[in-house]
mmCIF file of C-alpha atoms in Angstrom:
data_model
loop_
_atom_site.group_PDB
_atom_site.id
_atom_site.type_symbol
_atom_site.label_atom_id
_atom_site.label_comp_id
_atom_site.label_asym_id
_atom_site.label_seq_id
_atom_site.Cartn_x
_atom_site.Cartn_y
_atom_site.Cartn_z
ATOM 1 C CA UNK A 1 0.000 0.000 0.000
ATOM 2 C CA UNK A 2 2.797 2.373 0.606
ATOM 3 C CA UNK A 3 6.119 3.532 -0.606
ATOM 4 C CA UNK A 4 8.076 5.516 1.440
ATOM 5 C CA UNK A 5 10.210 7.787 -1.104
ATOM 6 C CA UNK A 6 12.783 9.791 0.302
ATOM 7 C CA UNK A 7 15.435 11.738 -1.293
ATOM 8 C CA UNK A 8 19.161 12.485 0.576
ATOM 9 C CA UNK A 9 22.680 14.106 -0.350
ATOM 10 C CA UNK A 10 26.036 13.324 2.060
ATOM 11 C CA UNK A 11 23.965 12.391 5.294
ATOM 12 C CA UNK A 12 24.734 9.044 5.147
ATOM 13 C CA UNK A 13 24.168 8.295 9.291
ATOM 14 C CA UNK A 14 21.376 10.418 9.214
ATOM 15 C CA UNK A 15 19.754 8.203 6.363
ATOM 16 C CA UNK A 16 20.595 4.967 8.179
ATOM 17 C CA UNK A 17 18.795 6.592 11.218
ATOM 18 C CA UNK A 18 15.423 7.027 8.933
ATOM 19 C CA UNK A 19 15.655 3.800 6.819
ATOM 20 C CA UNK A 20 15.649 1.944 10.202
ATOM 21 C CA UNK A 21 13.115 4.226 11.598
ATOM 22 C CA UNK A 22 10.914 3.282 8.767
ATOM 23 C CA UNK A 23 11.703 -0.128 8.304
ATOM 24 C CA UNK A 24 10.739 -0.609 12.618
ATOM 25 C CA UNK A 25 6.959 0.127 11.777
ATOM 26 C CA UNK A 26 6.863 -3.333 10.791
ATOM 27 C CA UNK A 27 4.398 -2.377 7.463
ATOM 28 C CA UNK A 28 3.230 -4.690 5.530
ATOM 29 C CA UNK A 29 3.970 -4.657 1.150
ATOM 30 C CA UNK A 30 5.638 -0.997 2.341
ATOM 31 C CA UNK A 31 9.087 -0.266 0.439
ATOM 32 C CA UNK A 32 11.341 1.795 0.856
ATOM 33 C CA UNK A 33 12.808 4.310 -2.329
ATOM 34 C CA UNK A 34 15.598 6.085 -1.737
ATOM 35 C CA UNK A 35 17.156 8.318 -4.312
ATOM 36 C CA UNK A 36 20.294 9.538 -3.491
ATOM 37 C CA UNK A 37 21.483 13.491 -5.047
ATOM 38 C CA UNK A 38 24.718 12.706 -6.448
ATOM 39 C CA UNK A 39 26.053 12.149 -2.982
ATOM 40 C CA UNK A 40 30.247 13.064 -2.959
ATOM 41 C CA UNK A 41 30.453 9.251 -1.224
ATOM 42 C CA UNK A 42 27.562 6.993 -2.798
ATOM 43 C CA UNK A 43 25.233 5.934 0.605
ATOM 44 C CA UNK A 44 24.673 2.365 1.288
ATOM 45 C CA UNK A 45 21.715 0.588 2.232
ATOM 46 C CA UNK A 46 21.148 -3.253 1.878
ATOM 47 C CA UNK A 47 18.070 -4.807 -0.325
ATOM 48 C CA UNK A 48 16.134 -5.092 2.669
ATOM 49 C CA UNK A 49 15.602 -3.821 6.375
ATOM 50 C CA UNK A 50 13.649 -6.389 8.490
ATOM 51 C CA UNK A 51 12.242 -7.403 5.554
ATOM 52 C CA UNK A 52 10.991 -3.942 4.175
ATOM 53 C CA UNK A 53 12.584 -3.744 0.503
ATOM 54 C CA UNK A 54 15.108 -1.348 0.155
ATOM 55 C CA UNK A 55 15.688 0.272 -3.402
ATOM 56 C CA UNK A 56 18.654 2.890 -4.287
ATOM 57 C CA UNK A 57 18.746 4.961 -6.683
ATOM 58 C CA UNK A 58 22.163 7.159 -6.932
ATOM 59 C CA UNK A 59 21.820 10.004 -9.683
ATOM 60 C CA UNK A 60 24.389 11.992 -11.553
ATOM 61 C CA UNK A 61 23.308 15.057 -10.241
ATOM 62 C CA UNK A 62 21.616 16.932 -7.598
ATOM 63 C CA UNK A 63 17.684 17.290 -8.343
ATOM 64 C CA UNK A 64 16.986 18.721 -5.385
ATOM 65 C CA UNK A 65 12.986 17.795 -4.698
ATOM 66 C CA UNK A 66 12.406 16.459 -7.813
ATOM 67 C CA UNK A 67 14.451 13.574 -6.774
ATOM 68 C CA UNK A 68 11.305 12.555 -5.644
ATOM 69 C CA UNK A 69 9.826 12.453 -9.429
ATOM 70 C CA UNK A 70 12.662 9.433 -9.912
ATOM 71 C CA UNK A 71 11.420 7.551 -6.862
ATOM 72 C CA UNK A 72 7.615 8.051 -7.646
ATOM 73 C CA UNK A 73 8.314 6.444 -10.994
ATOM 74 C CA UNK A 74 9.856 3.367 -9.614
ATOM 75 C CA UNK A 75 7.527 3.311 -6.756
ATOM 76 C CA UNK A 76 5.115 0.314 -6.967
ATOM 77 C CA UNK A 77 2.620 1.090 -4.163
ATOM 78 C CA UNK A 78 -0.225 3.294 -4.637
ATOM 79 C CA UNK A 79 0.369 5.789 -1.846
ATOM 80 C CA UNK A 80 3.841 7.299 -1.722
ATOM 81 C CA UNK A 81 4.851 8.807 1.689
ATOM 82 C CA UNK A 82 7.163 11.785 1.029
ATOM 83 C CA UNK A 83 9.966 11.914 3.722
ATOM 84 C CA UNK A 84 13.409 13.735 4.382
ATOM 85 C CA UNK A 85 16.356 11.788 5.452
ATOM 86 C CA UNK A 86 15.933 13.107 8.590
ATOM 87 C CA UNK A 87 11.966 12.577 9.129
ATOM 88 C CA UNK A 88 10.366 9.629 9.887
ATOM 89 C CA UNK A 89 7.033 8.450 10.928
ATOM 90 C CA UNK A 90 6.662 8.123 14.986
ATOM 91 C CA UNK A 91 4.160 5.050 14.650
ATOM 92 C CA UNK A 92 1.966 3.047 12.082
ATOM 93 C CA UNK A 93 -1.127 5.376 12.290
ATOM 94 C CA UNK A 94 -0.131 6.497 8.815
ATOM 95 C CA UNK A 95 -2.161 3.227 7.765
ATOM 96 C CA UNK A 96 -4.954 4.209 9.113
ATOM 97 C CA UNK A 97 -4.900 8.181 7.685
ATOM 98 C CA UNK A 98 -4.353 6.258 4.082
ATOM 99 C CA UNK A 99 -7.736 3.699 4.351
ATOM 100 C CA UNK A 100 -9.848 6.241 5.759
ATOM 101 C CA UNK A 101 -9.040 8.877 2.981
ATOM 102 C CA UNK A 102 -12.374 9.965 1.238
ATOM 103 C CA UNK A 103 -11.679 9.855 -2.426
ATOM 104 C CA UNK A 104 -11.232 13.159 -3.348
ATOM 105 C CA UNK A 105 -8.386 13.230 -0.444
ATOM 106 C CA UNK A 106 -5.091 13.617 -3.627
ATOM 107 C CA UNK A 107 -2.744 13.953 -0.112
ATOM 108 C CA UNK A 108 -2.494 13.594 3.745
ATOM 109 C CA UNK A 109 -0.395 16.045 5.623
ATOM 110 C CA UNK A 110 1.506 14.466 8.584
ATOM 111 C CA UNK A 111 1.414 15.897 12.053
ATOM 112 C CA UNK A 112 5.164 16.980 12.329
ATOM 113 C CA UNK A 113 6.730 17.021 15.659
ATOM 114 C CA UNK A 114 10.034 18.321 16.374
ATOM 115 C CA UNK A 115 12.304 17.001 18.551
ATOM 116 C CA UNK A 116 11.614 19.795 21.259
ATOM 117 C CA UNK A 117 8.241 18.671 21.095
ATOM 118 C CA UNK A 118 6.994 21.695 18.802
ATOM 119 C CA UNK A 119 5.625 21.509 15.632
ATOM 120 C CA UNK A 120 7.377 22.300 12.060
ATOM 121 C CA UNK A 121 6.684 25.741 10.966
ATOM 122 C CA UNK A 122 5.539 26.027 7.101
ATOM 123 C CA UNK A 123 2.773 25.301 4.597
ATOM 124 C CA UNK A 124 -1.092 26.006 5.400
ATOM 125 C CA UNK A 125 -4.266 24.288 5.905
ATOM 126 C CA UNK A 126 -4.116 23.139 2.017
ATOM 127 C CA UNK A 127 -0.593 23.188 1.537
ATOM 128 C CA UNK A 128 1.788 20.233 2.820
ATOM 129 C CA UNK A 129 5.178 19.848 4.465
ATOM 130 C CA UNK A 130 7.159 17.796 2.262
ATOM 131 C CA UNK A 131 9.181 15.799 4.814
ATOM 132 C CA UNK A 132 5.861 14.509 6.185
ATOM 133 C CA UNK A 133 2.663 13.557 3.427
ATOM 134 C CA UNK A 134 1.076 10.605 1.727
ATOM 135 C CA UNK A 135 0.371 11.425 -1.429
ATOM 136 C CA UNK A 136 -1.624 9.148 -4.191
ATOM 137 C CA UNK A 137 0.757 8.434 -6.963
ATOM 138 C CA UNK A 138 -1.075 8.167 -9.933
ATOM 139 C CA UNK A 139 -2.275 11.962 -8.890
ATOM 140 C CA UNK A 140 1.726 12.746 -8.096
ATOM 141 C CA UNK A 141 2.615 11.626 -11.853
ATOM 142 C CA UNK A 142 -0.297 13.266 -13.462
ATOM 143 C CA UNK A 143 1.013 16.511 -11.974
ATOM 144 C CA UNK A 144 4.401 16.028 -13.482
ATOM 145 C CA UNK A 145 5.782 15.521 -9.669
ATOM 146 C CA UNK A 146 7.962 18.965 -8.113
ATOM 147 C CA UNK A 147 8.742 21.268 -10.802
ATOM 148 C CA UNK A 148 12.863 20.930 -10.932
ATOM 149 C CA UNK A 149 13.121 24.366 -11.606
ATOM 150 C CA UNK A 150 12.621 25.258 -8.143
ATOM 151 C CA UNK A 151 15.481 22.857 -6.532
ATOM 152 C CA UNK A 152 14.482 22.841 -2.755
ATOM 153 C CA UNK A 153 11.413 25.148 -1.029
ATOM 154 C CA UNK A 154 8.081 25.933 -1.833
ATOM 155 C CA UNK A 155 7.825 22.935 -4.565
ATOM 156 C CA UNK A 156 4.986 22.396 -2.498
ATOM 157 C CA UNK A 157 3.096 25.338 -2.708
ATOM 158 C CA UNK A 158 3.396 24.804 -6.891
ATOM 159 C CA UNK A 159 2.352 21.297 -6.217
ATOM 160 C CA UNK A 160 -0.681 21.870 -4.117
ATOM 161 C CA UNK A 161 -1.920 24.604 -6.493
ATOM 162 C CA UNK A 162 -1.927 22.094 -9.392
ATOM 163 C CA UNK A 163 -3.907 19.502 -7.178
ATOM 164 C CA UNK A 164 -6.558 21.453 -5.931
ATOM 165 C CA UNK A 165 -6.847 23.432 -8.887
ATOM 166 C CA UNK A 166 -7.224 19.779 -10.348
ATOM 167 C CA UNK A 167 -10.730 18.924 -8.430
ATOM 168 C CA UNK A 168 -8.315 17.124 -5.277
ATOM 169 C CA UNK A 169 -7.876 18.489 -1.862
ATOM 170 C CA UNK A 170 -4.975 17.957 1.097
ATOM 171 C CA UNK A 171 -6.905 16.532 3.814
ATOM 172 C CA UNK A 172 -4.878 16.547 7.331
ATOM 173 C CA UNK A 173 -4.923 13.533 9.342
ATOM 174 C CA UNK A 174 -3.217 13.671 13.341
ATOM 175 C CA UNK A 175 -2.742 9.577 12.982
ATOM 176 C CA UNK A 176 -0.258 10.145 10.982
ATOM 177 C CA UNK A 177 2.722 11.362 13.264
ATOM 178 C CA UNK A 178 6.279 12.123 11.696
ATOM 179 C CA UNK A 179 8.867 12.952 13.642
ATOM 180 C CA UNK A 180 11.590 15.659 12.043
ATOM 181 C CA UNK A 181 15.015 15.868 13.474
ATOM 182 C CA UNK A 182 15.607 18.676 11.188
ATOM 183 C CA UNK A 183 19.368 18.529 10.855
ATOM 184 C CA UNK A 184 21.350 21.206 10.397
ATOM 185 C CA UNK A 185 23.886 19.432 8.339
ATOM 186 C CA UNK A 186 23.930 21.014 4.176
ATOM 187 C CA UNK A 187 21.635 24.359 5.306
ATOM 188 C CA UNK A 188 22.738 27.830 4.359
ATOM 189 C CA UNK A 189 20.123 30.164 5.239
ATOM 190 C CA UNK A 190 21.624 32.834 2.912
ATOM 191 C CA UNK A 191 20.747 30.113 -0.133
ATOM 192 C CA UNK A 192 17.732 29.010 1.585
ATOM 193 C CA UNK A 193 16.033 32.657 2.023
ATOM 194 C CA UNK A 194 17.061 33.066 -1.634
ATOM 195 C CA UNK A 195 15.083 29.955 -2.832
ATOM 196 C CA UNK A 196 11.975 31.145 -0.754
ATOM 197 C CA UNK A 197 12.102 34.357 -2.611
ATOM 198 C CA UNK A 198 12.308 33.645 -5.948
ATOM 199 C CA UNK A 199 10.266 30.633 -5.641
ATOM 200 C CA UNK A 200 7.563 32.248 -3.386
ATOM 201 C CA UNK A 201 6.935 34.637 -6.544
ATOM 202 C CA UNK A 202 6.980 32.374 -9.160
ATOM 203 C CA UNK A 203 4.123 30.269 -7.203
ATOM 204 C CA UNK A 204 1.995 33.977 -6.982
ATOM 205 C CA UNK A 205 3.029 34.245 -10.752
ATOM 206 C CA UNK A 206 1.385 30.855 -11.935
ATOM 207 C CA UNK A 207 -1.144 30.191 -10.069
ATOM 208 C CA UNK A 208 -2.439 33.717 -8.051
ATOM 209 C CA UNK A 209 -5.473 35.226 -10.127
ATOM 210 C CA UNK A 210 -4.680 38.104 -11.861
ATOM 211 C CA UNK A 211 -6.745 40.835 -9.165
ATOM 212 C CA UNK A 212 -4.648 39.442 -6.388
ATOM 213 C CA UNK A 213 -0.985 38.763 -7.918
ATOM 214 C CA UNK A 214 0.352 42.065 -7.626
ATOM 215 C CA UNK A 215 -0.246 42.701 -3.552
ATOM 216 C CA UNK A 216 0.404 39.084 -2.924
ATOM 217 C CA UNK A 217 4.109 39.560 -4.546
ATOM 218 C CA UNK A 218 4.336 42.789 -2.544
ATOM 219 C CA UNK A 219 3.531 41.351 0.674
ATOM 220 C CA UNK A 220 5.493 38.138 0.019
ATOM 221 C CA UNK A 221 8.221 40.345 -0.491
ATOM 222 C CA UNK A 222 8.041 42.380 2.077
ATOM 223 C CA UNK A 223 7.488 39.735 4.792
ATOM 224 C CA UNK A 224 10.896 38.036 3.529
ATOM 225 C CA UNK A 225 13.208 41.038 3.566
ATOM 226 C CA UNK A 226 11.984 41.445 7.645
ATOM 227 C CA UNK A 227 12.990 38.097 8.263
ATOM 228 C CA UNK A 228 16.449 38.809 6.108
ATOM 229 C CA UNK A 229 16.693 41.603 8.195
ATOM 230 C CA UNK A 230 16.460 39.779 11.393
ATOM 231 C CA UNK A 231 18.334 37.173 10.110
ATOM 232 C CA UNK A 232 21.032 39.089 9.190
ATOM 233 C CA UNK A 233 21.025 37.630 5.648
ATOM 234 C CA UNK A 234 19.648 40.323 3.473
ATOM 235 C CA UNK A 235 22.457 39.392 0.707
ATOM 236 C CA UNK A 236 20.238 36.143 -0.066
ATOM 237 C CA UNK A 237 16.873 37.809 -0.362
ATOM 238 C CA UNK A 238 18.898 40.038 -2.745
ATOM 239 C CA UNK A 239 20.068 38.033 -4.747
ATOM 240 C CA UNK A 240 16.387 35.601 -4.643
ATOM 241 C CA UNK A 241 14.602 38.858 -5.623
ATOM 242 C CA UNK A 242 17.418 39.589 -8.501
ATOM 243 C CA UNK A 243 16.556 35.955 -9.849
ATOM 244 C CA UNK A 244 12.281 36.395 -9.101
ATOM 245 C CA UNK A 245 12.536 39.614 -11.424
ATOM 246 C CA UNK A 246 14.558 38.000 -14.127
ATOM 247 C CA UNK A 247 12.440 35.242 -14.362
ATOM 248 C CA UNK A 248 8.610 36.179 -13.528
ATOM 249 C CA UNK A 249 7.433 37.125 -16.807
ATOM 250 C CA UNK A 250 8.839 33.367 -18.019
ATOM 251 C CA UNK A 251 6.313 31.703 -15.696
ATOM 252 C CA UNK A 252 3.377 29.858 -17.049
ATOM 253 C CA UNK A 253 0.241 31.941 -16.140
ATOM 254 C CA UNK A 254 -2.551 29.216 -15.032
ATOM 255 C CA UNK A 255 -4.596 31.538 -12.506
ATOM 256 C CA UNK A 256 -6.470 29.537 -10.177
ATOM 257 C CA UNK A 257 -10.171 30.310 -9.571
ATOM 258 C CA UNK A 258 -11.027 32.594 -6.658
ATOM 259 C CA UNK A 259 -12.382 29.662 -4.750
ATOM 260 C CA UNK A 260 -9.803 27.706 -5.475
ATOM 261 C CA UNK A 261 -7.360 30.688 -4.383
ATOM 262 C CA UNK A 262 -8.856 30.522 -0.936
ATOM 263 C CA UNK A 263 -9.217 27.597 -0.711
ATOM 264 C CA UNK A 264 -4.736 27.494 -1.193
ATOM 265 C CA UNK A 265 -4.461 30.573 0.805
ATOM 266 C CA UNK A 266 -5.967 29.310 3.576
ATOM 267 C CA UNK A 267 -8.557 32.501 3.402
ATOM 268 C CA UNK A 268 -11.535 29.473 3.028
ATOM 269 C CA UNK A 269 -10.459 27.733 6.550
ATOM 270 C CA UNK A 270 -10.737 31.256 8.093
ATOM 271 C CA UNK A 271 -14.314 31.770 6.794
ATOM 272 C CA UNK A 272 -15.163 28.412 7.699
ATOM 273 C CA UNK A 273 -13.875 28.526 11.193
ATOM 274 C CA UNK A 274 -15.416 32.438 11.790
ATOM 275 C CA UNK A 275 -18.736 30.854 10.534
ATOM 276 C CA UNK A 276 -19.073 28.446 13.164
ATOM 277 C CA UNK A 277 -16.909 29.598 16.094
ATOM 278 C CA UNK A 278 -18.120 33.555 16.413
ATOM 279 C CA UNK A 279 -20.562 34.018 19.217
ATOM 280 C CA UNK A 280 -23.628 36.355 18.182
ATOM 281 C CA UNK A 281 -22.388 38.949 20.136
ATOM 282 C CA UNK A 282 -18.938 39.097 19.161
ATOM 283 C CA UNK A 283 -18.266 42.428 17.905
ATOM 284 C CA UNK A 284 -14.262 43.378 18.817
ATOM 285 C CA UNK A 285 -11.805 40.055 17.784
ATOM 286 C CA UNK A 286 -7.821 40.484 19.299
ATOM 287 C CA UNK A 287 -5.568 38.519 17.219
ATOM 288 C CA UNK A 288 -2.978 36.501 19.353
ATOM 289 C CA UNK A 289 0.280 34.225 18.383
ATOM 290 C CA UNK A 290 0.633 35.989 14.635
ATOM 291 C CA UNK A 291 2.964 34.612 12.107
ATOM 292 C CA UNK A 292 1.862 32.995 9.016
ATOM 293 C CA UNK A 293 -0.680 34.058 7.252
ATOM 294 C CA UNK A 294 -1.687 36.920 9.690
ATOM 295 C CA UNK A 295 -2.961 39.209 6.179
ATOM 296 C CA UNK A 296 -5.779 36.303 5.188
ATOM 297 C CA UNK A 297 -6.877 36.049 9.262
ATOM 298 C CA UNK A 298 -7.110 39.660 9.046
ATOM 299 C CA UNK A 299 -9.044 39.442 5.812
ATOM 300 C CA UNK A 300 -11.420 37.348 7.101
ATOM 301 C CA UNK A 301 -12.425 38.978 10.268
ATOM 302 C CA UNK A 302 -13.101 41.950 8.217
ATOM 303 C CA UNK A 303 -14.901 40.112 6.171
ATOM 304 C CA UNK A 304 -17.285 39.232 8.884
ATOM 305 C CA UNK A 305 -17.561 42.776 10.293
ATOM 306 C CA UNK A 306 -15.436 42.908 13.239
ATOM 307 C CA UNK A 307 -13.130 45.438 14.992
ATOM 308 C CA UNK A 308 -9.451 43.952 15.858
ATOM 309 C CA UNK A 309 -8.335 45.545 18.751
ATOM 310 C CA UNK A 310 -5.058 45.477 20.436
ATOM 311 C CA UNK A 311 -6.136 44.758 23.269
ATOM 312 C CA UNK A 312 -6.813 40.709 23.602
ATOM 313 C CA UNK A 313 -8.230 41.135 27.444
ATOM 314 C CA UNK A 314 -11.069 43.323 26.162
ATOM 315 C CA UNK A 315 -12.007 42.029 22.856
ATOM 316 C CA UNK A 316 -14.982 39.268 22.569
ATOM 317 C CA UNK A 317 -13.158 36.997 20.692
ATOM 318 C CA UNK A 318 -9.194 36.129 20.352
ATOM 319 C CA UNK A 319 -8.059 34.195 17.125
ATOM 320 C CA UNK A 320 -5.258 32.793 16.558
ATOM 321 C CA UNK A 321 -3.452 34.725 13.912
ATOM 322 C CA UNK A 322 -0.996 31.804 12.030
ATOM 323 C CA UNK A 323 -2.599 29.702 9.284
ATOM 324 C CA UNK A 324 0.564 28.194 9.479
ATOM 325 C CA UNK A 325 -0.607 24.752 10.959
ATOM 326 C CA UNK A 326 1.874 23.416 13.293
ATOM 327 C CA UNK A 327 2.606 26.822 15.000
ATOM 328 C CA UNK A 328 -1.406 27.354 15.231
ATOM 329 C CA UNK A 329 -2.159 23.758 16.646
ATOM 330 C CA UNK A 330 0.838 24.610 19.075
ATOM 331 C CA UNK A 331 -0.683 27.884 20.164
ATOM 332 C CA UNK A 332 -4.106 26.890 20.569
ATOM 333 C CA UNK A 333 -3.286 24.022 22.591
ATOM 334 C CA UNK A 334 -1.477 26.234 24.842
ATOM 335 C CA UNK A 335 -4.801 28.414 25.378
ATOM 336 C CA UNK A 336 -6.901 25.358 25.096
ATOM 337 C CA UNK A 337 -8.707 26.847 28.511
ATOM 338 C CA UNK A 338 -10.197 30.194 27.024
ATOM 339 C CA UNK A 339 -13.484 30.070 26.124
ATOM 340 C CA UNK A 340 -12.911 33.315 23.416
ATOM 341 C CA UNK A 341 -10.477 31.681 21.534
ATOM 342 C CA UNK A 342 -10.965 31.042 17.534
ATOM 343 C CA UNK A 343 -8.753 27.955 16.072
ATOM 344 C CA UNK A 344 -8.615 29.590 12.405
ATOM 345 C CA UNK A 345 -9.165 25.973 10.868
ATOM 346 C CA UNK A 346 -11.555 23.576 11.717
ATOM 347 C CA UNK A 347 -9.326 21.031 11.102
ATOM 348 C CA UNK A 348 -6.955 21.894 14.052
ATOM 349 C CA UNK A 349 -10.120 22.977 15.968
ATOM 350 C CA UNK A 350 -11.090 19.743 16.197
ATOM 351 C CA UNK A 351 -7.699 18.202 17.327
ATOM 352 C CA UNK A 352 -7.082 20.846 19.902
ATOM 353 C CA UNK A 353 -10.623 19.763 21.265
ATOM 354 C CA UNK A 354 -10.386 15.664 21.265
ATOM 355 C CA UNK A 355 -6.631 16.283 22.823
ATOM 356 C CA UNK A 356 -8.666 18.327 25.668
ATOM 357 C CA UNK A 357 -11.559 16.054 26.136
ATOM 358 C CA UNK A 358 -13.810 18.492 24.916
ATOM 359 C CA UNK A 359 -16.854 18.153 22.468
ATOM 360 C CA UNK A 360 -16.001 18.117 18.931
ATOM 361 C CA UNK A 361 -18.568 19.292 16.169
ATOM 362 C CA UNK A 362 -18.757 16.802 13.168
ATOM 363 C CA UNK A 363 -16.534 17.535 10.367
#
């Protein structure tokens, strides 16, 4: 039922670590596919881990994520579960996410833990972490995979766009636990801000609709030169946005419908969530934890008529101001106990409130 595809360049122990990680869930007609980026020592692996089938693929050069395209195609299972060499699943729930996907599910985002016990920061309610998803591979294929243009970051967000634009959905399924050590081995964050920039904007270049490209590049672009800033690395988002303006006008424009927009942006979560979690009353909302996503949650509660105030003590409601899932789940567990608090996702909502013991609405 599932192939665990996982791509890896010169971290050969931390690659043994995983393989044997995954191999110890004791699956059933799982396999593992590794494909290794043109590693400056080969890895090795042998043909089988207790009794999980091991396949390596070694390539002539790096690929970054579309490494993964090469172990899709050789994968023979139906599902393909997208790790990093240093991400694993904690348990064997992820058979359980996979049967009790509704059809229309095209891919499962993991709950990713770190090792601190947080949760990985990135993607939104429709848009995966790549070190942690089940994703069905006939839909991977007929996607054409990660764009290789893009090398490492945001593939996702390119990905995602295609497969919702394409009738699918990411569903999000807390049985399936991965666990990401996040290494710090290979990671410049000069190169890595760079890559977010460019490849931030050419996702708002394809797939944005044409009203909303222009102040989504602008605030996309403004959010990463604050964190160069802070980061001291404002030479990478330099030399990102260099690369984003040489190349926009190159990208492929295939606007996604304004549903289909918010439904990626994570604005349609927000509605959702304001729909059924306002009180009558409410009239003032304070945002609290921002980060992620903060414009759309902003967008939304306009949308609905309210007044944010700065003030969270005094203001009917408080919602949580990430669509960033992990960080969200994270802070509305940790304010679990208010009674004015909006989860921005009904998704989370609903884990935040089985994890508490309290009642939970049907999906």
């Amino acid at each position: 039922m599932l192939s665990f595809v996982l791509p890896t360049r010169d971290r050969p122990d931390d690659l043994g670590q995983t393989a044997a990680a995954v191999a110890a869930l004791g699956l059933a007609d799982a396999e593992l596919v590794v494909v290794d980026n043109a590693s400056s020592r080969a890895p090795e692996l042998p043909r089988s881990i207790r009794g999980m089938p091991v396949r390596l693929i070694r390539l002539d050069e790096n690929l970054g994520a579309a490494a993964r395209n090469v172990g899709a195609e050789a994968a023979v299972n139906p599902w393909l579960v997208m790790l990093d060499d240093d991400s694993a699943p904690i348990d064997s729930g992820i058979v359980d996410a996979v049967r009790g996907a509704d059809r229309d599910v095209g891919a499962i985002a993991g709950d990713i833990v770190l090792p601190d016990g947080s949760r990985e920061r990135g993607g939104l309610p429709e848009v995966f972490v790549g070190c942690g998803v089940a994703i069905r591979r006939e839909l991977f294929l007929g996607l054409g995979g990660y764009d290789p243009s893009f090398g490492y970051y945001a593939e996702e967000y390119d990905l995602c766009a295609k497969l919702i634009a394409a009738g699918s959905r990411v569903g999000f399924d807390q049985r399936f636990r991965v666990l990401h050590r996040k290494v710090g081995a290979g990671r410049d964050f000069g190169l890595i801000l760079q890559r977010l920039v460019r490849n931030n904007g050419w996702v708002i270049a394809r797939h944005a609709p044409s009203v909303d490209r222009g102040h989504e590049l602008g605030r996309m672009l403004g959010r990463y030169a604050s964190i160069a800033q802070r980061e001291g690395v404002i030479d990478g988002f330099a030399r990102g946005h260099a690369e984003l303006r040489r190349s926009i006008d190159r990208q492929t424009r295939t606007p996604m419908s304004d549903d289909h927009w918010a439904r990626f942006t994570g604005l349609a979560a927000v509605r959702e969530a304001l729909a059924a979690g306002l009180p009558a009353r409410a009239r003032t909302a304070a945002i609290v934890a921002p980060g992620k996503g903060e414009h759309t949650v902003r967008e939304a509660i306009a949308e609905r008529g309210l007044i944010i105030v700065g003030d969270a003590s005094s203001a009917d409601v408080r919602i949580i101001g990430t669509l960033s899932p992990g960080p969200m789940i994270d802070a509305a567990a940790s304010m679990a106990g208010d009674a004015r608090l909006v989860i921005p996702w009904p998704a989370a909502d609903r884990m935040v409130r089985r994890a508490s013991g309290r009642p939970v609405a049907a999906a």
